[in-house]
Amino acid sequence: MLAATLAWPFFAERHRRYAKDLSDWAVQHLPKRPQSNVDEVSRDRVKQLGAAGFLSAIVPAGFGGDSPELDVRTIALGRDILSFHCGLADSGFAMQGLGSGPITLFGSPALKQRYLPGVCAGTLIAGLAMSEPDAGSDVAALSVTAVPDGHEHVRISGTKTWISNGGIADFYVVFARTGEAPAAKGLSAFVVDADSPGLTVAERIEVMAPQPLAKLRFDEVRVPVAHRLGAGGEGFRVAMANLDIFRSTVGAAALGFARRALDEGVDRAREREIFGGTLADLQLTQAALAECAIEVDASALLVYRAAWLKDSGAPRVTREASMAKYFATEAAQRVIDRAVQLHGGLGVTRGVKVEELYREIRALRIYEGANEVQKIVIGRDIIKSGARA
């Protein structure tokens, strides 16, 4: 299925080479690695991806990357392929990009040189600290504060939660309220090293599909003003620019999960004997697989349209990225559910791939903006600019 997608005009030859190399590597390496210790496996995935050169997709040229600017199609292909094989590999790849993206987009030359080469090599693990106990999709409601400490430092205080790579990251991009203006206009973003005095892991968070997640506590963490990304009060702009690149790639991860579920469903239908034939002989099975294939292709079209538009120079792809994220994650939930149903009792058995996929897909409909929020974003954009725009 991916080979057919790569034949579409969204892609250049460099994308096809990257996809082939990563697919070949994933087949050789990812199935052989146990996932008993989430932190250990997550670190290992990042290190292995860096050593193999695939993290070059998430930093710009000059710091180990392949392109002068972040290429969303390459990032999306990376997530599509990695999620097909291993959710933790996809998560590690994605967070290296999401956690370092603000540095790529808004960091000073010194910050880029300090962090991006290590991110590309897989020797530095990135984290993004945005969500709070009372502020998730509503970024403007953040309450963690960064107050001046002299002219050259700020002190950050408060709590962040649902932080991916929490507890294993070497640094976090932290969004805090600096008060230049009310609501979203009074936020700033800072790069904070994980070993900074006053920064602690308050709690590790266990979820249904194991991930390195944590609640972080900031107790007057002293950070240089030189670690700010952009100007004071530009934190919301930093966050939205970063999401404009990476939100559609959440749809790509869902697409990879859906592709794998469809493959597993087809294999099961061919092998399972029933009523003197196989599941594949039944028209109900054929209809279910047809619905899966349609939703996989529709998801791919939306995901790679958004990525292509961004790479082609569109200043904002908010509507397109939200559409891709919303549709692909919802569709993948349906595709995986059908694959579980085709497996019968095996489908809800630990150790069976479709059961793993069933747990992994659920979070994608929530993070980087819950899907209900995506509909609000899309609806507001339609009202503002008109459907024909």
PDB file of N, CA and C in Angstrom, residues 6 8-17 73 77:
ATOM      1  N   LEU A   6       3.467   6.183  -2.674  1.00  0.00           N
ATOM      2  CA  LEU A   6       4.686   6.889  -3.087  1.00  0.00           C
ATOM      3  C   LEU A   6       4.698   7.207  -4.577  1.00  0.00           C
ATOM      4  N   TRP A   8       2.259   8.658  -6.022  1.00  0.00           N
ATOM      5  CA  TRP A   8       1.477   9.878  -6.195  1.00  0.00           C
ATOM      6  C   TRP A   8       2.397  11.074  -6.453  1.00  0.00           C
ATOM      7  N   PRO A   9       1.884  12.123  -7.086  1.00  0.00           N
ATOM      8  CA  PRO A   9       2.739  13.271  -7.421  1.00  0.00           C
ATOM      9  C   PRO A   9       3.126  14.162  -6.237  1.00  0.00           C
ATOM     10  N   PHE A  10       2.706  13.797  -5.036  1.00  0.00           N
ATOM     11  CA  PHE A  10       3.111  14.566  -3.855  1.00  0.00           C
ATOM     12  C   PHE A  10       4.612  14.435  -3.574  1.00  0.00           C
ATOM     13  N   PHE A  11       5.260  13.390  -4.115  1.00  0.00           N
ATOM     14  CA  PHE A  11       6.597  13.026  -3.661  1.00  0.00           C
ATOM     15  C   PHE A  11       7.656  13.204  -4.737  1.00  0.00           C
ATOM     16  N   ALA A  12       8.879  13.499  -4.272  1.00  0.00           N
ATOM     17  CA  ALA A  12      10.053  13.535  -5.143  1.00  0.00           C
ATOM     18  C   ALA A  12      10.860  12.256  -4.926  1.00  0.00           C
ATOM     19  N   GLU A  13      11.874  12.083  -5.740  1.00  0.00           N
ATOM     20  CA  GLU A  13      12.672  10.861  -5.632  1.00  0.00           C
ATOM     21  C   GLU A  13      13.350  10.743  -4.262  1.00  0.00           C
ATOM     22  N   ARG A  14      13.721  11.871  -3.659  1.00  0.00           N
ATOM     23  CA  ARG A  14      14.368  11.809  -2.347  1.00  0.00           C
ATOM     24  C   ARG A  14      13.432  11.228  -1.288  1.00  0.00           C
ATOM     25  N   HIS A  15      12.139  11.495  -1.419  1.00  0.00           N
ATOM     26  CA  HIS A  15      11.179  10.930  -0.478  1.00  0.00           C
ATOM     27  C   HIS A  15      11.082   9.416  -0.651  1.00  0.00           C
ATOM     28  N   ARG A  16      11.085   8.982  -1.894  1.00  0.00           N
ATOM     29  CA  ARG A  16      10.991   7.538  -2.154  1.00  0.00           C
ATOM     30  C   ARG A  16      12.229   6.811  -1.651  1.00  0.00           C
ATOM     31  N   ARG A  17      13.402   7.432  -1.800  1.00  0.00           N
ATOM     32  CA  ARG A  17      14.631   6.804  -1.283  1.00  0.00           C
ATOM     33  C   ARG A  17      14.588   6.699   0.227  1.00  0.00           C
ATOM     34  N   ARG A  73       6.827  16.257   4.357  1.00  0.00           N
ATOM     35  CA  ARG A  73       6.545  14.978   3.705  1.00  0.00           C
ATOM     36  C   ARG A  73       7.485  13.881   4.211  1.00  0.00           C
ATOM     37  N   LEU A  77       6.307  10.586   6.212  1.00  0.00           N
ATOM     38  CA  LEU A  77       6.668   9.250   5.759  1.00  0.00           C
ATOM     39  C   LEU A  77       7.355   8.463   6.867  1.00  0.00           C
TER      40      LEU A  77
END
